[in-house]
């Protein structure tokens, strides 16, 4: 895993000293993603930068990597993993290619030499990469199908800037840190618009997309999208095929030349990955390392609610014992979770104030602790989206709603989003209209299977929305938090073969026993402890300690003492004051979320000093 940056300019000579310095500055911002090595490659009209986190072929995978042809050089900067690189390498060798390293990067480079942009369709993995093809004076940018790896670009009058993260692009003098009302809408609408990067002038390379830049301008081509097709398999065949895919996926994603582990929460998803990995590694006498996050006193003082009916730790320990893992709990206290320095690190990682509060902080702290022992981690992320694990999949109101299903009960469970925003800003944002338009755009292209019932089509739409909108928020969160400490997190449930197969499985089969994730549960039933097999879905944990809310109130009180702070262009001071004055143990989830949002916004404004245009 790595960080990539670059610039193309058809009107400038990028070999000039000031241009080289700008590329170096962009590259340096990616040091967290690639602490092991760095490099740049510069030609007259293209410059590429790379920071490396060495995972496979430690001495041989240096980048930027180039290959020469009679018509000109091709240079590559690559972030990610191609899990089928061994098969592709064999195929390319039979076609006459010769390799100097054992890295998947060189396979991707020669794959482009052989198949051009169509190399994207041949890859199985998570990746974001850019190639400068001097034969045609063309930049090619490619992102993986599910959007596991981030990729941003900023069109300029004579070319483009690009990078793994917004901070890399914003490090160039041509890019200005500016956010308009449209960007604020993205922060508070709880939906993810494809291609939108929040920062004005910046865009995402969308998942499953190739973006090319040449003298004729910028061009986009979709090479993969989630399509509809019949599912002919019966229940037993479907369960067997899911298991076969999972066995193959986990086997591929365990390949690494550095220490690896599994993130274990005690839920079905991470327990399935853990036990599958343990079985495979046991064949070579190796044990799986596992890590879990917990909070001081959480298990002993746990209070059940609609979302979380049980604490994670007892189930974590059941799985660790059953699978024989080398396990460690990472236990966090409320003061650390609320530490402003941790908040600053999280916002620098995200480049935006996303407002996940203690769940962002705990994820970052978990990854930081894991990085002391492992460089690669496998995660159960995305199984809920693939197999149907959330409450809204079973909520009749959410099923019938003419909006994103995760929004139907959001206010009931977490409080109204943006509750502390100024009234004039709320009116200017028109969030309801923004969400409605986004929803209509999201469902417009979903194809209905011939003969599909109304109910099955409704469920297909809900699955599609989770796999193309909701999951991208979580994948971005996980990537940015992990790469901020140089930890590569792999997501087996995002393998496109599994996603395509399960997406096209009828809902009646996905939930054949009336429970969430029926197919995944049965496909791994022989490996799971009975306690986990019977456990209901529980989201990523959040601290219940009132000391955390009290710490947030104290920080917000300090902020109120700075009446000229720019955050009050966005946040209503009087509402914030009322939340600060409330009794911490009785504070509502809406108020706590409002505090987290406010403090995140204030920190972001201090760190990035963006121009915020509200008119």
XYZ file of C-alpha atoms in Angstrom:
615
model
C 0.000 0.000 0.000
C 1.285 3.415 -0.881
C 0.509 7.040 -1.609
C 0.626 8.451 -5.129
C 0.702 11.998 -6.496
C 1.327 13.684 -9.811
C 0.847 16.519 -12.230
C 0.384 16.844 -15.971
C 0.879 20.202 -17.688
C 0.954 20.506 -21.454
C 1.933 24.213 -21.330
C 4.781 24.043 -18.805
C 8.115 22.300 -18.488
C 7.769 20.335 -15.256
C 11.530 19.858 -15.055
C 11.882 23.479 -13.872
C 13.093 23.851 -10.284
C 9.865 25.317 -8.911
C 7.808 22.533 -10.520
C 10.099 19.866 -9.065
C 9.754 21.477 -5.629
C 5.950 21.473 -5.938
C 5.954 17.763 -6.835
C 8.239 17.018 -3.895
C 5.865 18.863 -1.564
C 2.910 16.852 -2.856
C 4.837 13.614 -2.432
C 5.855 14.446 1.126
C 2.208 14.743 2.211
C 1.870 11.002 1.535
C 4.649 10.010 3.965
C 2.069 8.510 6.339
C 0.794 6.199 3.590
C 4.289 5.200 2.582
C 6.881 5.393 5.363
C 9.336 2.917 3.799
C 10.523 4.637 0.611
C 9.928 7.577 -1.716
C 10.605 8.490 -5.312
C 9.697 10.863 -8.121
C 9.796 10.676 -11.922
C 9.721 13.797 -14.072
C 9.421 14.393 -17.797
C 8.725 17.582 -19.748
C 4.965 17.501 -19.238
C 4.401 14.926 -16.478
C 5.630 14.388 -12.952
C 4.835 11.405 -10.716
C 5.520 10.991 -6.998
C 5.319 7.941 -4.768
C 5.594 7.019 -1.090
C 5.867 3.294 -0.409
C 4.577 0.983 2.286
C 6.460 -2.195 1.418
C 4.237 -5.303 1.531
C 5.333 -7.645 -1.295
C 8.851 -7.984 -2.752
C 10.367 -5.576 -0.251
C 13.588 -4.852 -2.206
C 12.102 -5.009 -5.713
C 8.919 -2.935 -5.711
C 10.343 0.601 -5.783
C 8.375 3.272 -7.580
C 7.790 5.162 -9.795
C 8.381 2.174 -12.043
C 9.075 2.528 -15.747
C 9.287 0.380 -18.845
C 10.797 1.506 -22.111
C 9.380 1.008 -25.598
C 10.687 2.131 -29.009
C 7.970 4.816 -29.043
C 8.637 6.135 -25.532
C 8.613 5.306 -21.828
C 5.637 4.365 -19.660
C 5.859 5.352 -15.992
C 3.617 4.055 -13.192
C 2.749 5.018 -9.628
C 0.581 2.420 -7.944
C -1.218 2.074 -4.621
C -2.933 -1.124 -3.591
C -2.808 -4.853 -4.159
C -3.618 -7.040 -7.152
C -4.546 -10.355 -5.575
C -4.382 -12.208 -8.911
C -0.980 -10.862 -9.929
C 0.558 -14.350 -9.934
C -1.849 -15.604 -12.620
C -1.454 -12.389 -14.634
C 2.322 -12.662 -14.415
C 2.179 -16.211 -15.786
C -0.074 -15.131 -18.655
C 2.128 -12.153 -19.494
C 5.246 -14.331 -19.418
C 3.697 -16.640 -22.015
C 3.117 -13.517 -24.124
C 6.793 -12.651 -24.062
C 7.081 -10.241 -21.122
C 10.127 -10.473 -18.875
C 10.053 -9.424 -15.237
C 12.830 -7.995 -13.075
C 10.993 -8.119 -9.730
C 8.421 -10.226 -7.899
C 6.087 -7.268 -7.242
C 2.485 -6.878 -8.355
C 3.379 -3.329 -9.444
C 5.525 -4.619 -12.303
C 2.716 -6.978 -13.327
C 0.292 -4.043 -13.567
C 2.821 -2.057 -15.599
C 3.370 -4.876 -18.086
C -0.376 -5.528 -18.082
C -0.897 -2.000 -19.358
C 1.810 -2.507 -21.945
C -0.046 -5.611 -23.178
C -3.716 -4.602 -22.824
C -3.713 -0.836 -22.447
C -6.485 0.641 -20.286
C -8.271 -2.730 -20.404
C -5.798 -3.999 -17.809
C -8.362 -2.675 -15.321
C -10.879 -5.376 -16.239
C -8.284 -8.084 -15.566
C -7.350 -7.043 -12.041
C -8.751 -8.514 -8.839
C -7.904 -6.297 -5.946
C -7.932 -2.859 -4.384
C -5.969 -0.244 -6.269
C -5.568 3.319 -7.446
C -2.838 3.958 -9.984
C -1.691 6.391 -12.631
C 0.408 5.832 -15.731
C 2.078 8.412 -17.935
C 2.240 7.037 -21.466
C 4.773 9.168 -23.331
C 3.948 7.341 -26.565
C 0.698 9.268 -26.672
C 1.335 12.100 -24.167
C -1.481 10.671 -22.060
C -2.150 10.179 -18.352
C -4.266 7.164 -17.367
C -5.845 7.017 -13.881
C -7.627 3.814 -12.741
C -9.496 3.029 -9.515
C -10.717 -0.328 -8.210
C -14.317 -1.467 -8.674
C -15.624 -0.871 -5.155
C -13.605 2.231 -4.337
C -11.517 0.653 -1.588
C -8.525 2.856 -2.403
C -9.056 6.630 -2.613
C -8.102 8.683 -5.678
C -8.593 12.438 -6.246
C -7.859 14.811 -9.090
C -8.043 18.535 -9.851
C -8.391 19.576 -13.509
C -6.272 22.574 -14.488
C -6.435 24.693 -17.666
C -3.505 22.777 -19.152
C -3.695 19.357 -17.475
C -4.423 17.891 -14.047
C -3.199 17.392 -10.476
C -3.871 14.090 -8.706
C -3.206 12.249 -5.469
C -4.295 9.484 -3.126
C -5.755 12.054 -0.739
C -6.962 15.662 -1.002
C -4.012 16.885 1.072
C -1.661 15.815 -1.719
C -3.536 17.883 -4.295
C -3.963 20.854 -1.966
C -0.190 20.925 -1.389
C 0.252 22.251 -4.942
C 0.130 26.049 -5.341
C -2.426 25.759 -8.165
C -5.025 24.193 -5.839
C -6.845 26.406 -3.348
C -8.522 25.037 -0.197
C -12.063 26.257 -0.838
C -15.432 24.797 0.162
C -18.800 26.035 -1.084
C -22.355 25.266 -0.029
C -22.237 22.164 -2.203
C -19.325 20.823 -0.171
C -21.068 21.614 3.125
C -24.093 19.692 1.845
C -21.907 16.635 1.317
C -20.713 16.874 4.911
C -24.198 16.990 6.413
C -26.477 15.120 3.991
C -25.316 11.633 5.095
C -25.107 10.530 1.475
C -22.065 10.191 -0.766
C -22.325 11.682 -4.249
C -20.139 9.783 -6.739
C -17.190 11.864 -7.894
C -17.751 14.586 -5.279
C -14.687 15.469 -3.193
C -16.200 18.279 -1.017
C -13.301 20.589 -1.927
C -14.311 23.009 -4.691
C -12.521 22.168 -7.961
C -11.536 18.657 -6.832
C -13.115 15.346 -7.868
C -12.838 11.671 -7.104
C -11.879 9.122 -9.712
C -15.066 7.135 -9.293
C -14.892 3.420 -8.465
C -14.702 1.192 -11.526
C -13.614 4.108 -13.701
C -10.719 5.015 -15.989
C -9.939 8.726 -16.341
C -7.540 9.795 -19.077
C -5.991 13.210 -19.687
C -4.403 14.146 -22.998
C -4.082 17.258 -25.146
C -7.722 16.823 -26.110
C -8.887 17.160 -22.495
C -10.189 14.854 -19.794
C -12.142 11.680 -20.581
C -13.947 9.126 -18.379
C -14.813 5.497 -19.076
C -16.671 3.163 -16.708
C -15.106 -0.302 -16.874
C -17.249 -1.911 -14.151
C -20.610 -1.340 -12.544
C -22.917 -3.429 -10.408
C -25.173 -5.161 -12.918
C -28.341 -7.237 -12.772
C -28.397 -10.850 -13.926
C -30.353 -14.026 -13.112
C -29.388 -16.240 -10.186
C -30.020 -19.880 -11.150
C -28.544 -21.558 -8.033
C -30.617 -23.112 -5.248
C -29.961 -22.526 -1.544
C -27.406 -25.272 -0.977
C -25.503 -24.420 -4.145
C -25.511 -20.729 -3.245
C -24.175 -21.363 0.258
C -21.488 -23.679 -1.099
C -20.439 -21.131 -3.728
C -20.248 -18.325 -1.164
C -17.988 -20.524 0.976
C -15.825 -21.428 -2.006
C -15.413 -17.754 -2.904
C -14.578 -16.819 0.682
C -11.950 -19.547 0.931
C -10.288 -18.298 -2.244
C -10.562 -14.612 -1.321
C -9.064 -15.016 2.139
C -6.280 -17.225 0.773
C -5.327 -14.538 -1.734
C -5.545 -11.703 0.754
C -3.308 -13.437 3.287
C -0.363 -13.170 0.865
C 2.186 -10.781 2.361
C 5.907 -10.504 3.006
C 5.259 -8.590 6.259
C 3.341 -9.467 9.479
C -0.443 -9.565 9.097
C -3.444 -9.875 11.394
C -7.246 -9.782 11.471
C -9.503 -7.110 12.980
C -11.893 -8.975 15.299
C -15.091 -7.500 16.735
C -16.916 -10.671 17.755
C -19.548 -10.113 15.078
C -20.341 -12.531 12.270
C -18.281 -10.717 9.620
C -14.930 -10.400 11.366
C -15.372 -13.808 13.023
C -15.863 -15.423 9.616
C -12.679 -13.801 8.272
C -10.765 -14.751 11.426
C -11.766 -18.404 11.421
C -11.222 -18.753 7.664
C -7.750 -17.238 8.006
C -6.952 -19.403 11.025
C -7.876 -22.579 9.163
C -5.737 -21.662 6.163
C -2.680 -20.597 8.153
C -2.903 -23.667 10.373
C -1.885 -25.754 7.346
C 1.588 -24.201 7.576
C 1.697 -24.193 11.365
C 1.037 -20.461 11.680
C -1.339 -18.752 14.114
C -3.468 -15.707 13.299
C -2.930 -12.494 15.213
C -6.179 -10.729 16.118
C -6.920 -7.340 17.633
C -10.119 -5.831 19.042
C -11.072 -2.433 20.416
C -12.706 -2.029 23.812
C -13.346 0.773 26.281
C -12.544 0.976 29.966
C -15.496 -0.466 31.900
C -17.634 -1.017 28.802
C -18.263 -4.740 29.270
C -18.996 -4.473 32.993
C -21.267 -1.422 32.677
C -22.783 -2.090 29.265
C -26.288 -0.738 28.637
C -28.177 -2.360 25.753
C -30.010 -0.260 23.167
C -31.783 -0.853 19.858
C -28.538 -1.010 17.870
C -26.203 -2.711 20.349
C -27.789 -5.423 22.466
C -24.551 -6.980 23.717
C -20.948 -5.883 24.341
C -18.346 -7.170 21.891
C -15.627 -8.480 24.184
C -17.155 -11.816 25.326
C -17.777 -12.800 21.707
C -14.308 -11.647 20.667
C -12.798 -13.967 23.257
C -15.016 -16.867 22.171
C -13.714 -16.556 18.618
C -10.099 -16.101 19.679
C -10.319 -19.256 21.780
C -12.121 -21.270 19.081
C -9.685 -20.228 16.346
C -6.594 -20.340 18.541
C -5.527 -16.815 17.670
C -2.818 -14.704 19.253
C -5.231 -12.087 20.535
C -4.917 -8.655 22.091
C -7.610 -6.221 23.252
C -6.838 -2.533 22.736
C -8.623 -0.842 25.663
C -9.232 2.906 25.399
C -10.211 5.434 28.060
C -12.523 8.448 27.602
C -9.778 11.037 28.030
C -7.791 9.548 25.150
C -10.878 9.341 22.944
C -11.636 13.022 23.545
C -8.000 14.198 23.303
C -7.826 17.192 20.912
C -4.532 15.917 19.541
C -6.216 12.651 18.540
C -9.004 14.655 16.916
C -6.416 16.666 14.994
C -4.729 13.504 13.750
C -8.060 12.046 12.627
C -9.013 15.213 10.745
C -5.598 15.377 9.105
C -6.130 11.776 8.054
C -9.593 12.476 6.618
C -8.892 16.038 5.347
C -12.489 16.762 6.365
C -14.617 17.059 9.541
C -16.753 13.965 8.988
C -18.199 13.903 12.513
C -17.950 10.220 13.462
C -16.625 11.330 16.839
C -15.393 8.626 19.198
C -15.813 5.961 16.499
C -13.273 7.792 14.326
C -10.949 8.316 17.268
C -11.128 4.719 18.470
C -10.554 3.364 14.972
C -7.462 5.516 14.549
C -6.153 4.524 17.996
C -6.837 0.852 17.306
C -4.896 1.022 14.051
C -2.036 2.891 15.688
C -1.717 0.166 18.328
C -1.920 -2.617 15.723
C 0.830 -1.009 13.633
C 3.316 -1.776 16.401
C 2.832 -5.486 15.624
C 1.509 -5.839 12.057
C 1.668 -4.047 8.730
C -1.348 -5.729 7.082
C -4.795 -6.377 8.567
C -7.849 -8.165 7.169
C -11.226 -6.665 8.018
C -14.873 -7.743 7.972
C -15.919 -4.371 6.550
C -18.655 -4.389 3.869
C -20.269 -7.725 4.749
C -23.373 -5.886 5.987
C -23.742 -4.167 2.632
C -23.085 -7.340 0.645
C -25.213 -9.801 2.644
C -27.868 -7.489 4.130
C -26.936 -6.957 7.754
C -28.410 -3.634 8.798
C -31.731 -3.073 10.561
C -33.038 -1.026 7.642
C -33.000 -4.126 5.432
C -35.795 -5.497 7.640
C -37.619 -2.251 8.460
C -40.836 -2.025 6.429
C -40.819 1.776 6.551
C -37.247 1.861 5.228
C -38.096 -0.667 2.542
C -40.939 1.491 1.228
C -39.382 4.916 1.737
C -38.592 7.083 -1.255
C -35.169 7.963 0.146
C -31.925 6.351 1.272
C -32.964 3.592 3.699
C -30.340 4.416 6.343
C -31.865 7.882 6.751
C -35.349 6.684 7.692
C -34.570 6.020 11.356
C -31.412 8.115 11.664
C -32.975 10.976 13.604
C -34.657 8.537 16.021
C -31.392 6.746 16.792
C -28.771 9.482 16.594
C -30.649 12.772 16.582
C -31.231 15.202 13.766
C -28.102 15.740 11.690
C -26.821 19.306 11.741
C -28.930 20.249 14.755
C -26.453 22.915 15.887
C -26.111 24.590 12.497
C -27.218 28.197 12.162
C -30.770 28.581 10.866
C -29.723 30.756 7.922
C -27.187 28.113 6.870
C -29.782 25.340 7.134
C -32.084 27.298 4.850
C -29.304 27.917 2.343
C -28.275 24.243 2.290
C -31.717 22.876 1.278
C -30.599 19.466 2.527
C -33.956 17.779 1.940
C -33.926 18.779 -1.717
C -30.263 17.759 -2.047
C -30.968 14.320 -0.564
C -34.079 13.836 -2.692
C -32.220 14.681 -5.906
C -29.306 12.464 -4.905
C -31.634 9.544 -4.223
C -33.391 9.866 -7.567
C -30.051 9.911 -9.335
C -28.850 6.882 -7.365
C -31.819 4.628 -8.210
C -32.305 5.794 -11.794
C -29.916 3.310 -13.354
C -30.734 0.190 -11.318
C -31.826 -2.523 -13.728
C -34.803 -4.722 -12.886
C -34.598 -8.409 -13.654
C -37.242 -9.711 -16.026
C -40.074 -11.186 -13.963
C -38.728 -9.796 -10.688
C -41.483 -9.098 -8.132
C -42.073 -5.606 -6.762
C -40.769 -6.681 -3.357
C -37.615 -8.288 -4.740
C -36.920 -5.190 -6.846
C -37.323 -2.942 -3.795
C -34.790 -5.079 -1.966
C -32.474 -5.025 -4.980
C -32.574 -1.231 -4.891
C -31.788 -1.168 -1.170
C -28.843 -3.537 -1.691
C -27.610 -1.472 -4.632
C -27.747 1.777 -2.635
C -25.729 0.254 0.187
C -23.116 -1.150 -2.200
C -22.708 1.995 -4.291
C -23.332 4.838 -1.815
C -23.272 3.796 1.848
C -20.265 1.478 1.777
C -18.031 4.094 0.189
C -18.244 6.266 3.306
C -17.063 3.381 5.480
C -14.341 2.272 3.080
C -12.926 5.774 2.903
C -13.025 6.063 6.693
C -11.160 2.792 7.141
C -8.545 3.535 4.499
C -7.725 6.990 5.763
C -7.567 6.016 9.437
C -5.369 3.000 8.745
C -3.038 4.615 6.225
C -2.509 7.554 8.574
C -0.387 5.136 10.620
C 0.973 3.076 7.711
C -1.315 0.067 8.174
C -2.755 -1.670 5.110
C -6.315 -2.908 5.710
C -7.707 -5.446 3.260
C -11.431 -6.039 2.810
C -12.231 -9.591 1.620
C -15.968 -8.886 1.339
C -15.264 -6.270 -1.361
C -13.969 -8.869 -3.823
C -16.045 -8.056 -6.911
C -16.779 -11.727 -7.599
C -18.490 -12.084 -4.227
C -20.267 -8.733 -4.544
C -21.690 -9.565 -7.975
C -22.787 -13.047 -6.956
C -24.525 -12.116 -3.712
C -26.057 -8.922 -5.130
C -27.895 -11.006 -7.710
C -29.068 -13.563 -5.161
C -32.782 -12.954 -4.457
C -33.610 -11.419 -1.094
C -35.695 -14.468 -0.223
C -32.477 -16.476 -0.421
C -30.297 -13.847 1.286
C -32.632 -13.999 4.300
C -33.951 -17.544 3.981
C -34.154 -18.060 7.765
C -35.591 -14.608 8.496
C -32.306 -13.308 9.887
C -29.663 -10.897 8.682
C -26.766 -12.254 6.580
C -28.221 -15.762 6.378
C -25.918 -16.835 3.539
C -22.733 -15.750 5.304
C -23.803 -17.363 8.574
C -24.508 -20.725 6.955
C -21.448 -20.591 4.706
C -19.187 -20.356 7.776
C -21.341 -22.201 10.334
C -18.802 -25.009 10.755
C -16.140 -22.529 11.862
C -18.023 -20.206 14.215
C -18.574 -20.512 17.963
C -22.251 -21.049 18.688
C -22.420 -17.733 20.539
C -21.383 -15.833 17.405
C -23.601 -17.920 15.129
C -26.620 -16.902 17.220
C -25.582 -13.279 17.852
C -27.538 -10.484 16.161
C -25.883 -7.628 14.279
C -24.050 -5.121 16.472
C -22.433 -2.034 14.880
C -18.918 -0.768 15.456
C -18.698 0.020 19.197
C -19.105 3.458 20.713
C -18.165 4.439 24.237
C -20.988 4.775 26.757
C -18.829 6.496 29.383
C -20.333 9.881 30.406
C -16.794 11.143 31.034
C -16.357 11.284 27.261
C -19.351 13.602 26.824
C -18.156 15.709 29.763
C -14.753 16.112 28.116
C -16.434 17.250 24.888
C -18.512 19.764 26.844
C -15.367 21.192 28.416
C -13.718 21.647 25.034
C -16.867 23.231 23.595
C -16.979 25.595 26.589
C -13.440 26.702 25.725
C -14.538 27.210 22.135
C -17.444 29.409 23.257
C -14.807 31.563 24.941
C -13.470 32.369 21.483
C -16.435 34.304 20.021
C -14.513 35.306 16.884
C -13.795 31.700 15.860
C -14.887 30.975 12.294
C -16.872 27.933 13.413
C -19.628 30.311 14.512
C -20.208 31.199 10.879
C -21.635 27.666 10.741
C -22.710 26.792 14.300
C -25.371 28.513 16.390
C -23.675 29.791 19.567
C -26.826 29.761 21.701
C -27.654 26.142 20.851
C -24.094 25.100 21.565
C -24.213 26.898 24.909
C -27.338 24.950 25.916
C -25.636 21.650 25.117
C -22.555 22.673 27.079
C -24.687 23.541 30.108
C -26.538 20.192 30.091
C -25.812 17.493 32.675
C -23.217 15.219 30.990
C -24.614 11.841 32.177
C -28.015 12.740 30.716
C -26.834 14.203 27.464
C -28.702 12.904 24.409
C -27.079 11.173 21.464
C -28.115 14.144 19.297
C -26.381 16.610 21.616
C -23.252 14.471 21.858
C -23.113 14.179 18.091
C -23.590 17.942 17.833
C -20.604 18.486 20.115
C -18.473 16.105 18.045
C -19.535 17.838 14.834
C -18.779 21.285 16.229
C -15.357 20.396 17.591
C -14.451 18.633 14.343
C -15.481 21.668 12.296
C -13.512 24.008 14.527
C -10.400 21.834 14.340
C -10.707 21.520 10.558
C -10.992 25.297 10.141
C -7.891 25.768 12.308
C -5.809 23.114 10.525
C -6.719 23.773 6.882
C -7.768 27.442 6.950
C -10.134 26.866 4.028
C -12.057 29.590 2.269
C -15.692 28.782 3.075
C -18.178 30.332 0.661
C -21.727 30.273 2.032
C -23.371 32.501 -0.553
